[in-house]
Coordinates of C-alpha atoms in Angstrom, one line a residue:
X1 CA -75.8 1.5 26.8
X2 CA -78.3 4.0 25.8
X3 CA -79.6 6.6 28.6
X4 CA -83.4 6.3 27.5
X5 CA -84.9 5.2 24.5
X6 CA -84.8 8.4 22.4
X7 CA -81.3 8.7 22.5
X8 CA -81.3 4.6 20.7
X9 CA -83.4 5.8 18.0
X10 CA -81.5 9.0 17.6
X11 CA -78.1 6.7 17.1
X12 CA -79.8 4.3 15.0
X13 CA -81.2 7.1 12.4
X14 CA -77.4 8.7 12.7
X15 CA -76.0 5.5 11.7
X16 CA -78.5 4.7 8.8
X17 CA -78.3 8.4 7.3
X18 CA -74.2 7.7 7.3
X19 CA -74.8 4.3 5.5
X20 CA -77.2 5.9 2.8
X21 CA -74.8 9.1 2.5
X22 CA -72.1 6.2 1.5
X23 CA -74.6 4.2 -0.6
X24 CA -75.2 7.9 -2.9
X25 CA -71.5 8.7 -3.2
X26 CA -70.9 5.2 -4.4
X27 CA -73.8 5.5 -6.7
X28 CA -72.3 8.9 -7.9
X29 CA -68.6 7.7 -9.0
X30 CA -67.6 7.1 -12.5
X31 CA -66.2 3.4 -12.1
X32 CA -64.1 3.0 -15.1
X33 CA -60.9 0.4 -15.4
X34 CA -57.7 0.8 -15.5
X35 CA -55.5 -0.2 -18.4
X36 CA -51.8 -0.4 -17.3
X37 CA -48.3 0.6 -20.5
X38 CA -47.9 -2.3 -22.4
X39 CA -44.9 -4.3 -20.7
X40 CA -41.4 -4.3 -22.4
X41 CA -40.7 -8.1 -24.6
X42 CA -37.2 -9.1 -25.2
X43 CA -35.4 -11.1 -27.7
X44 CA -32.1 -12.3 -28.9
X45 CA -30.4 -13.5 -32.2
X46 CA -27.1 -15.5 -32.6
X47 CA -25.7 -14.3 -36.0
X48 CA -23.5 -17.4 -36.7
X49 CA -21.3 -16.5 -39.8
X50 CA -18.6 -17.9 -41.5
X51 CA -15.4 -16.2 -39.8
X52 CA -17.3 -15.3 -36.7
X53 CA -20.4 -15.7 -34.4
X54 CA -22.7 -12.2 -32.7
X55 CA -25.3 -12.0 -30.2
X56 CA -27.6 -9.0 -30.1
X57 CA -30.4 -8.3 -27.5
X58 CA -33.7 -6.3 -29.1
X59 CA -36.4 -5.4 -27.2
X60 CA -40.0 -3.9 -28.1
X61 CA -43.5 -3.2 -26.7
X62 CA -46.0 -6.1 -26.1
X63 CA -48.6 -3.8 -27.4
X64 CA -47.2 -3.9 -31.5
X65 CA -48.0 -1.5 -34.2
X66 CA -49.6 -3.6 -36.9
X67 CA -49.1 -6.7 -35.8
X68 CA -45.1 -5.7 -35.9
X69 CA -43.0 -4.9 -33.0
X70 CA -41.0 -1.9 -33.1
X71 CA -38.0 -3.1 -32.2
X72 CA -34.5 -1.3 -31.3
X73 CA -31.4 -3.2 -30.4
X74 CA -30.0 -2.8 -26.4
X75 CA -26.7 -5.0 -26.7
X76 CA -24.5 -6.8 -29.6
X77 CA -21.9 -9.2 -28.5
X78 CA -18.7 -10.8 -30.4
X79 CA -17.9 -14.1 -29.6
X80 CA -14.2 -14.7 -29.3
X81 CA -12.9 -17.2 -31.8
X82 CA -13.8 -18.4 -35.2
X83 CA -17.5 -19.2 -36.7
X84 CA -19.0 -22.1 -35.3
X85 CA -18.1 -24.3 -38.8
X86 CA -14.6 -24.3 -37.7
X87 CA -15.5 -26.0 -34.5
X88 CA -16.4 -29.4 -37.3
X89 CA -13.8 -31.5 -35.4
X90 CA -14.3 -30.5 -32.1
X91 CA -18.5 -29.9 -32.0
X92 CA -18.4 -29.2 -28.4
X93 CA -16.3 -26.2 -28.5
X94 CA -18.9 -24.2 -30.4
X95 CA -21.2 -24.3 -27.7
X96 CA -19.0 -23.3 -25.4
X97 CA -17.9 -20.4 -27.3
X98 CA -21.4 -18.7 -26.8
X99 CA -21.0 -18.7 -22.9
X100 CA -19.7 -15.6 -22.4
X101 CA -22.1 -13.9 -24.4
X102 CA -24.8 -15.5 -23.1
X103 CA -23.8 -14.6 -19.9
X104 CA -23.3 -10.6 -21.2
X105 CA -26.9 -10.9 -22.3
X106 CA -28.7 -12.3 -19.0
X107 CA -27.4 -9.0 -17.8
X108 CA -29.1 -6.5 -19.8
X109 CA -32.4 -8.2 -19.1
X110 CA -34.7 -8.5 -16.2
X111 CA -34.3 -11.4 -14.5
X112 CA -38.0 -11.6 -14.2
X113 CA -38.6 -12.0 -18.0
X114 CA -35.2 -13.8 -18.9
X115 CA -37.8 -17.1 -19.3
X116 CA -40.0 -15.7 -21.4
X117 CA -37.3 -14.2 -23.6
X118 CA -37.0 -16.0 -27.7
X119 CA -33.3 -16.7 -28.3
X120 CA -32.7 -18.0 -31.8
X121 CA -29.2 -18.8 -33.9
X122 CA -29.1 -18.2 -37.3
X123 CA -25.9 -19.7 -39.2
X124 CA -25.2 -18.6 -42.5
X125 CA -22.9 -19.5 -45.2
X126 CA -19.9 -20.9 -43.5
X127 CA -22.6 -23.8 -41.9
X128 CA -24.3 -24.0 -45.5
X129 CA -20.5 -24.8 -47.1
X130 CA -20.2 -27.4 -44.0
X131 CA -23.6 -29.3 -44.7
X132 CA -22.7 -29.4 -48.0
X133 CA -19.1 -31.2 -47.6
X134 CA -20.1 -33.0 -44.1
X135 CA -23.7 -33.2 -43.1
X136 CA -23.0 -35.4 -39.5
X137 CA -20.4 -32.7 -38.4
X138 CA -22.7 -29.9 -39.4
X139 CA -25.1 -31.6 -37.1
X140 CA -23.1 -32.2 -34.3
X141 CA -22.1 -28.7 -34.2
X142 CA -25.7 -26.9 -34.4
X143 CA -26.9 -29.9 -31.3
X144 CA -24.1 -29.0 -29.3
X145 CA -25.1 -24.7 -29.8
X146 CA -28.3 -25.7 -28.8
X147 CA -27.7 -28.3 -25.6
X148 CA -25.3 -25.0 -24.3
X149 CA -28.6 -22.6 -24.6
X150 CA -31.1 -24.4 -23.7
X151 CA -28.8 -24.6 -20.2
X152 CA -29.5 -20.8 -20.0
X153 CA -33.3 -18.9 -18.5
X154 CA -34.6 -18.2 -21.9
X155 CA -37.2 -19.7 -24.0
X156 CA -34.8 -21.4 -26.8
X157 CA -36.0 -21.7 -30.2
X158 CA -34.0 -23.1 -32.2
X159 CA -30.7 -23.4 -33.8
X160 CA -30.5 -23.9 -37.5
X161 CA -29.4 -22.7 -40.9
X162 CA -30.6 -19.3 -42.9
X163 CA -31.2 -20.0 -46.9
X164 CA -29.3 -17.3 -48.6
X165 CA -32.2 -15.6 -49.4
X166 CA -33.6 -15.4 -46.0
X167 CA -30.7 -13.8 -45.5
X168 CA -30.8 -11.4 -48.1
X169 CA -34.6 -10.8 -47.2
X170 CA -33.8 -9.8 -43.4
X171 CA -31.1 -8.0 -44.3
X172 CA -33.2 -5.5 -46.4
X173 CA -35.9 -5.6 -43.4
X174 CA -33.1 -4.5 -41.2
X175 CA -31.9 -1.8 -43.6
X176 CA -35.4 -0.2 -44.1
X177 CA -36.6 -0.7 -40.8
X178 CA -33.5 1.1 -39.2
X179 CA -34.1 3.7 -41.7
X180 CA -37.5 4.6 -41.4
X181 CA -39.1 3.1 -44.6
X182 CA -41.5 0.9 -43.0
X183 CA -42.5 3.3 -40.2
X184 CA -41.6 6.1 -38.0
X185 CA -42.6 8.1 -35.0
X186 CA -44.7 11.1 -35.5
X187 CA -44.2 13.7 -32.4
X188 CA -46.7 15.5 -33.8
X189 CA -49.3 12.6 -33.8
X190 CA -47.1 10.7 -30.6
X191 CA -47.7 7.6 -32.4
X192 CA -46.0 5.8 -35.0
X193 CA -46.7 6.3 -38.5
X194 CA -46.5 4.8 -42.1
X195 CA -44.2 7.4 -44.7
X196 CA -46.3 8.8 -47.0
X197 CA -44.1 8.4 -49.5
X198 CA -41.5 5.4 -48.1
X199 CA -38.3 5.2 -49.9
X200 CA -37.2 2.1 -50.1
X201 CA -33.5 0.8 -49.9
X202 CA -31.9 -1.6 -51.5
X203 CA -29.5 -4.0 -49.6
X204 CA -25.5 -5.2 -50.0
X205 CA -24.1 -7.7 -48.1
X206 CA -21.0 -9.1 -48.4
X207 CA -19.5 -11.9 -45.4
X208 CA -16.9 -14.6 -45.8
X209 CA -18.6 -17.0 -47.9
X210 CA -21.8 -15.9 -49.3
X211 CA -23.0 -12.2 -50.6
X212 CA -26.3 -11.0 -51.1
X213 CA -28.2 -8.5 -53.0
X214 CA -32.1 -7.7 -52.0
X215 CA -33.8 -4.8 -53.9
X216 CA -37.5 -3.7 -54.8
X217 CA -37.4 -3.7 -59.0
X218 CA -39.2 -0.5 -60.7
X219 CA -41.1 -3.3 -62.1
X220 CA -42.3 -7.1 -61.2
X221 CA -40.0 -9.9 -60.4
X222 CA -40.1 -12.1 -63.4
X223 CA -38.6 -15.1 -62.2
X224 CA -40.3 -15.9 -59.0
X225 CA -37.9 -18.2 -57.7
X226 CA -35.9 -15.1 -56.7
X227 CA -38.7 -13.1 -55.3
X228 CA -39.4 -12.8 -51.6
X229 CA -43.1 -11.6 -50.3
X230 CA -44.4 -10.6 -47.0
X231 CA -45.8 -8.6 -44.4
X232 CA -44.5 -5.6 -42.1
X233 CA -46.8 -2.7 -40.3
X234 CA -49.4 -4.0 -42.5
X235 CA -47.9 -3.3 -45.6
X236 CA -47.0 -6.0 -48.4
X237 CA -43.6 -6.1 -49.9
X238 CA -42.5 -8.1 -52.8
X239 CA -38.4 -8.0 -53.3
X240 CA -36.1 -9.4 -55.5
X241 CA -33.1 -11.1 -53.7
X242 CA -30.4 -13.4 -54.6
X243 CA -27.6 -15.0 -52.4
X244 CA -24.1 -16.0 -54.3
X245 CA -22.8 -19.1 -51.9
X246 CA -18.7 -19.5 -52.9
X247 CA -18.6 -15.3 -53.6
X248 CA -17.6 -14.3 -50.0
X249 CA -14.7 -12.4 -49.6
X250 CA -12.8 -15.6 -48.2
X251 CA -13.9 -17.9 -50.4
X252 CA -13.0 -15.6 -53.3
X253 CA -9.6 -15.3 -52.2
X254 CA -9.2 -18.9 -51.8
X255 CA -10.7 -19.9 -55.6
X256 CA -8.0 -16.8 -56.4
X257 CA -5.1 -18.3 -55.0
X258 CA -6.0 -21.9 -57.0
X259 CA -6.5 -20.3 -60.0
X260 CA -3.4 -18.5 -60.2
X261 CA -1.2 -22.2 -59.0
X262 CA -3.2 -23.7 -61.7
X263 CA -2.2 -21.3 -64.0
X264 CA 1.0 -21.2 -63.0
X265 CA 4.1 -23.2 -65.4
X266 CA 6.0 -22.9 -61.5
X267 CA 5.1 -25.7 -59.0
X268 CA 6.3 -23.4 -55.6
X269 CA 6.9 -20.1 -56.9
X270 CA 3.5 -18.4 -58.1
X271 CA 3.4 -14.7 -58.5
X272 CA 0.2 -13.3 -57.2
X273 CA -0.9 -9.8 -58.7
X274 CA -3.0 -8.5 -55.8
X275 CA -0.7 -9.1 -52.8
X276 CA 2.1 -6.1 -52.2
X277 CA 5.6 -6.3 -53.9
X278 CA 7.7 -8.1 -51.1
X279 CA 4.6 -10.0 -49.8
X280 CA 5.1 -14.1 -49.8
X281 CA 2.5 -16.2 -48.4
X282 CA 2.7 -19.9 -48.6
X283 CA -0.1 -22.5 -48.6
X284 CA -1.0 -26.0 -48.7
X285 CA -2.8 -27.4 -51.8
X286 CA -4.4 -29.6 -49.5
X287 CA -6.2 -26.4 -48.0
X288 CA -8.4 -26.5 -50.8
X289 CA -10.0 -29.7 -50.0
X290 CA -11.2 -27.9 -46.9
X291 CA -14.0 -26.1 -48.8
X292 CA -16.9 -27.1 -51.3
X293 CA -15.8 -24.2 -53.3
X294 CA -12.4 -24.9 -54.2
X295 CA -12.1 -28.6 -53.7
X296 CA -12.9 -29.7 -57.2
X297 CA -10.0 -31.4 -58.4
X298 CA -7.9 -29.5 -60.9
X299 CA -5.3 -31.4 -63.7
X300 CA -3.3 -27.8 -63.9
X301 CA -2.5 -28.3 -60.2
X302 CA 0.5 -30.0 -59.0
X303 CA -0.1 -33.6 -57.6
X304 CA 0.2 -34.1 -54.0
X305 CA 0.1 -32.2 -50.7
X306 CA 2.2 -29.6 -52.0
X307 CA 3.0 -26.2 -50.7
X308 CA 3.3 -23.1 -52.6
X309 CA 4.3 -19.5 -52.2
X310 CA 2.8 -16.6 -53.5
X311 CA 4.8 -13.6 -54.4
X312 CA 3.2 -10.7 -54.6
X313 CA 3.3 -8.7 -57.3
X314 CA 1.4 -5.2 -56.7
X315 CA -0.3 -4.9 -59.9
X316 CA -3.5 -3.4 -60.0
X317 CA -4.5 -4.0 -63.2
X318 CA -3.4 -7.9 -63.5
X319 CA -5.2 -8.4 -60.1
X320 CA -8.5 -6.8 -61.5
X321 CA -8.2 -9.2 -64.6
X322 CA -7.2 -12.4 -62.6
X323 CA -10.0 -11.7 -60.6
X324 CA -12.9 -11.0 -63.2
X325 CA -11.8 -14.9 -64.2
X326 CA -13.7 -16.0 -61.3
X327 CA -16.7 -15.3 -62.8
X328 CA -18.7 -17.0 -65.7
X329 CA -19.8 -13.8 -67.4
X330 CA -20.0 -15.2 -71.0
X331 CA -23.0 -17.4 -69.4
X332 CA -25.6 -14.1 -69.7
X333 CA -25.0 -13.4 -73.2
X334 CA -26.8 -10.5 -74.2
X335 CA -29.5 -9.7 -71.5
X336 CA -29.3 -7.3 -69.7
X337 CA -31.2 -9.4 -66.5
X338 CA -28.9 -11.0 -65.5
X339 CA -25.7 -10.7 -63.3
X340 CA -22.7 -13.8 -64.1
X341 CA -23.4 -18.2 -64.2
X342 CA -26.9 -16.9 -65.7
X343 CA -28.4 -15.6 -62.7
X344 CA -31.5 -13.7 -63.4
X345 CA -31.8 -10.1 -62.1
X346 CA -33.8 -7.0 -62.7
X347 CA -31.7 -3.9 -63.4
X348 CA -30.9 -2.5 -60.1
X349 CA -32.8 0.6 -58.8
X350 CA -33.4 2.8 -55.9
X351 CA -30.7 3.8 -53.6
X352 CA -29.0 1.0 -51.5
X353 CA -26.7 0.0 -48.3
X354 CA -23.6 -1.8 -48.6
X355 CA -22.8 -3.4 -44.9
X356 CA -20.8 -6.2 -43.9
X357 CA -17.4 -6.5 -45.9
X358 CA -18.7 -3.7 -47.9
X359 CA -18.2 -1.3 -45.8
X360 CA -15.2 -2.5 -43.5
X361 CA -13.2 -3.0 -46.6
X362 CA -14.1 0.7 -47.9
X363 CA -13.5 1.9 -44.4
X364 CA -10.6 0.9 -44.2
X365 CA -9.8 2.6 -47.5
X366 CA -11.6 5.8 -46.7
X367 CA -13.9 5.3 -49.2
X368 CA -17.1 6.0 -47.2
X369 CA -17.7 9.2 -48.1
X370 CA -19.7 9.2 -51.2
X371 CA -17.1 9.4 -53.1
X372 CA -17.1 8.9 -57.1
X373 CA -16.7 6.1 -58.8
X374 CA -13.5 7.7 -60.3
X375 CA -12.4 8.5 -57.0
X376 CA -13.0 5.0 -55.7
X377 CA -10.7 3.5 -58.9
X378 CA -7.8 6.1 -58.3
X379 CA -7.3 4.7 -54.8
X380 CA -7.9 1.4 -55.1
X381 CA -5.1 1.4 -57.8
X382 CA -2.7 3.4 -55.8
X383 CA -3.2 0.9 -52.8
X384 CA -2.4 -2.0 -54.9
X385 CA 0.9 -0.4 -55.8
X386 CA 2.3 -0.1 -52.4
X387 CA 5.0 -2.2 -51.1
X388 CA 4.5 -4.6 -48.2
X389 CA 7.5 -2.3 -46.2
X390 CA 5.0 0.4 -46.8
X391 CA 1.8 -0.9 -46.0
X392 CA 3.1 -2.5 -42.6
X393 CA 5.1 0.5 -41.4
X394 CA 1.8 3.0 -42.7
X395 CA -0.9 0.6 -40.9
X396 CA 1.4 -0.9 -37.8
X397 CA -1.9 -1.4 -36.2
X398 CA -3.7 -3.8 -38.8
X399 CA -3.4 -7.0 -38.2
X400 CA -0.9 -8.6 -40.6
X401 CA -2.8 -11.1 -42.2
X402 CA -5.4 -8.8 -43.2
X403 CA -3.3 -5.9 -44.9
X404 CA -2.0 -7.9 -47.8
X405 CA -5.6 -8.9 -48.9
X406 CA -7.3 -4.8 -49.4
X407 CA -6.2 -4.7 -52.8
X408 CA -7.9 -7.9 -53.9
X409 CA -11.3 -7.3 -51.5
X410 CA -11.4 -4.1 -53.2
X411 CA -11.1 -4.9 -56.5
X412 CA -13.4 -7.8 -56.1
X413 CA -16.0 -5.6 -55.0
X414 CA -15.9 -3.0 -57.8
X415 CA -16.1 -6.3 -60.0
X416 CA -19.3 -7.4 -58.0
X417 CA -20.8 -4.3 -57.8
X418 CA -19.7 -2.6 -61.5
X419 CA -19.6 -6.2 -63.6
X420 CA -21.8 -8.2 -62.0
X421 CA -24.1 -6.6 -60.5
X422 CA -24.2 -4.2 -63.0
X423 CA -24.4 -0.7 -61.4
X424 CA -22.4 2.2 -63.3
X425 CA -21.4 5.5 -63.1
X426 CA -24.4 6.8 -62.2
X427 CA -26.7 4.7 -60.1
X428 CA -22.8 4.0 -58.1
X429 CA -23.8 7.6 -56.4
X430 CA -26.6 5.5 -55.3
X431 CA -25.0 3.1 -53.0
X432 CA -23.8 4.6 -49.2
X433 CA -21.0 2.4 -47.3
X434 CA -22.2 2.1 -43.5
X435 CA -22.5 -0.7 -41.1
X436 CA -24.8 1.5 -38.4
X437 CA -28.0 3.1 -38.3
X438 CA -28.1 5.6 -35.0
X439 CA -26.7 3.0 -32.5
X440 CA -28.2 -0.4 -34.2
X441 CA -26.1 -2.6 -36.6
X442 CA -27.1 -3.3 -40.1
X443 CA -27.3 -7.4 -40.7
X444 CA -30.2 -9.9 -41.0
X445 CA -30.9 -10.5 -37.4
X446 CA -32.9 -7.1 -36.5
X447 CA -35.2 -8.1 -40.0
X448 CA -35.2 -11.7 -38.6
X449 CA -36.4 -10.9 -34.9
X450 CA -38.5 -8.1 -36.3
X451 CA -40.2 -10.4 -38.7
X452 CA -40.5 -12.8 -35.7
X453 CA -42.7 -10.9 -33.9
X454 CA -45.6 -11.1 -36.4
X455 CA -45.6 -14.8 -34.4
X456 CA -45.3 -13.5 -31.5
X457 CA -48.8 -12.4 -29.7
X458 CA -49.3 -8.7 -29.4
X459 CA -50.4 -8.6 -25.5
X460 CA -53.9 -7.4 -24.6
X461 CA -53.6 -4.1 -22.6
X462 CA -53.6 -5.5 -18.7
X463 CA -57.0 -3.9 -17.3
X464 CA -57.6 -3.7 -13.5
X465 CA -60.9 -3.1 -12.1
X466 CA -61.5 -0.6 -9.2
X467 CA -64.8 -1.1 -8.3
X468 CA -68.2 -3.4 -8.9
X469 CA -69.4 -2.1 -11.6
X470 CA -71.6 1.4 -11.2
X471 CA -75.0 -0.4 -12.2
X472 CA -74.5 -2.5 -9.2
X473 CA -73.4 0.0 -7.1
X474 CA -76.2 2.2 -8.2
X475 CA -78.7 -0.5 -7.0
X476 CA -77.2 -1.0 -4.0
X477 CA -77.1 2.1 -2.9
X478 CA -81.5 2.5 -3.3
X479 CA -82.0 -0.7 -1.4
X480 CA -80.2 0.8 1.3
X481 CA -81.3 4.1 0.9
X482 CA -85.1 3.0 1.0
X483 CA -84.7 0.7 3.7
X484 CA -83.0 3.2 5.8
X485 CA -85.5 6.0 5.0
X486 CA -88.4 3.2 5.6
X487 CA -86.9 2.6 9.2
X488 CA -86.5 6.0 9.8
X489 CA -90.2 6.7 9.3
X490 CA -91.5 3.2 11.4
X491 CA -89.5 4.7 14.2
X492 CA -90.7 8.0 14.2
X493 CA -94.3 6.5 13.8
X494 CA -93.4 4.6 17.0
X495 CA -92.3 7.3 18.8
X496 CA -95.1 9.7 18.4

């Protein structure tokens, strides 16, 4: 192959010089890993109220600030049709009424992480009102939710149902979260950062059968039955919250309606204050056996299965009165701790958020401005005056079963809010109508996934390696080095 034997040892010292050129460069590099962005987790949340049933999709990065994920919401969902506690009789139609949301949801995510994604449902009042008057049916109804998602790709959790004061307590993670109380992002620092100075919301919810109130006091929580502690960004809370089961807007309405037949001297006619003048609605008295919070049996009522109409009235005043009667204020006394039925309760302090029914009553109203508490009275009473002719031809859009009950929701929440809860005409300019923050909705499921994730694992950053390692390399290259140059040399000897 070689012509003579000069021109072998001149190709065998090329080739070891190239293979000890190779061994220094390797020795040379700066071997280091490579850590790859933390990977996007996704999760979803089934908000199961009383009238009706959400999804919403949040997703956050597997590498979590404090042991927290920063979460943001990328899809909400309304499921067509009631709450799942209507579906009592028929169990099987509640899962089925998740379908096409569950369907909407597989969508926004990747199919590669749909497995790996937590779905939870939370039901709230309406299933805590059903367990109470029918614990099988209640059940069959959260067995049946949960046989239709565990039939999707995601990692089910569970289905089951909130305690009023979880709800309360997410619901006031959600708020401050969404408002940058807990933490926020620093361009300055490109990071995410604790508020020097936080301030802290307070928290309103009001849905069909339950409402809640969640606040931090100025000072401790003194009965700790009502007091709610935790962890978020590494930062302990401690909250006062309370949830009113029976003081949903529905449920208020139907105690209302009793109250007024059992007050009545007429067994069919029964003129009810809040409705518009020209308004009749009739009812069953056996709907109130359909609810624990009505369904006490009443000797003012008229025997039997009876129906009765209500003729509205349009008096704002008599509805205001009829509906402070719902409430067992006298049961307080004197302190001033406590709200109605001798709930304790720290005065209220701090600015707050008033979603849910809150603010879709008040919207409708135009009262989510900021407006003053005189401001707020003035229209409420005007509405109330309105005849039914009015209101339908004004609002043809509305749906009709709704428009005859603003005057009551309204005046049941100034009762909440000014009686009850006892803000006045002051700390009222401390309390903002709104149901979004940016593009996420204000509820308990955001504070409920985003308290979730301090379960979840934060992922270690994924780190790929190169190379060997540079010590190796580094040794490497001298064996081969030295034995090249020792070869080198024995040839040459030879040669000569």
């Amino acid at each position: 192959m070689f012509a003579n034997k000069k021109h072998f040892i001149t190709a065998i010292i090329g080739v070891l010089a190239a293979l000890s050129i190779i061994a220094l460069v390797l020795s040379l590099v700066k071997v280091e890993d490579v850590t790859l962005p933390p990977t996007i987790k996704y999760g979803m949340v089934f908000d199961a109220g009383s009238s009706h049933t959400s999804l919403f999709v949040y997703e956050w990065d597997s590498d979590k600030e404090n042991d927290t994920g920063v979460v943001s919401q990328t899809l909400s969902c309304h499921v067509q049709g009631q709450g799942i506690s209507s579906y009592a009789s028929d169990p099987p139609k509640a899962g089925d009424s998740l379908r096409e949301c569950l369907d909407e949801a597989l969508k926004a995510i990747p199919a590669a992480k749909q497995r790996d994604v937590p779905a939870y449902l939370g039901a709230t009042a309406g299933m805590r009102l059903l367990r109470e008057q029918n614990s099988s049916a209640t059940a069959q109804v959260l067995a049946e939710v949960a046989k239709t998602m565990r039939e999707y790709p995601v990692a089910f959790k569970g289905a089951r149902i909130l305690t009023g004061e979880e709800e309360g307590t997410y619901g006031w993670i959600t708020t401050n979260y969404l408002l940058d109380s807990f933490t926020k992002f620093s361009p300055k620092a490109h990071s995410w950062i604790h508020p020097e100075a936080p301030n802290i919301f307070g928290a309103l919810d009001l849905g069909g059968a339950s409402t809640q109130i969640s606040f931090r006091p100025e000072g401790s929580v003194r009965n700790w039955k009502e007091a709610s502690k935790f962890t978020l960004y590494g930062y302990n809370y401690n909250i006062y919250t309370h949830s009113y089961l029976c003081y949903g807007q529905d449920q208020v309405l139907k105690r209302l309606a009793k109250e007024l037949i059992a007050e009545s001297s007429s067994s069919s006619w029964v003129d009810h204050p809040c409705y518009p003048r020209d308004y009749n609605e009739t009812i069953s008295l056996s709907s109130f056996r359909t609810s624990p919070c009505t369904n006490r049996s009443d000797p003012r009522l008229p025997l039997g299965d009876r129906s009765v109409t209500l003729e509205g009235r349009g008096n704002a005043s008599q509805c205001l009165a009829a509906i402070k009667k719902l409430f067992n204020f006298s049961a307080c006394g004197q302190s001033q701790d406590c709200t109605f039925d001798g709930i304790y309760q720290p005065l209220v302090s701090g600015q707050f958020i008033a979603f849910s029914a809150f603010y879709y009553n008040f919207r409708f109203l135009n009262l989510t401005e900021g407006q003053s508490l005189a401001t707020v009275r003035e229209t409420i009473e005007h509405f109330c005056t309105r005849s039914w002719g009015d209101l339908s031809s004004s609002y043809p859009e509305e749906k009709p079963e709704r428009l005859p009950k603003y005057c009551a929701k309204a005046n049941y929440i100034l009762t909440l809010l000014l009686d009850a809860y006892k803000f006045d005409e002051t700390s009222w300019n401390n309390i903002f109508f709104q149901m979004k923050v940016g593009s996420a909705d204000v509820g308990w499921t955001l504070g409920y996934m985003l308290n979730l994730t301090n379960m979840i694992p934060a992922e270690a950053p994924v780190r790929v390696k190169g190379h060997v390692p540079s010590l190796w390399a580094a040794a490497i290259a001298f064996i081969i080095l030295t034995l090249a140059l020792g070869l080198a040399a024995l040839l040459l000897l030879l040669w000569v």
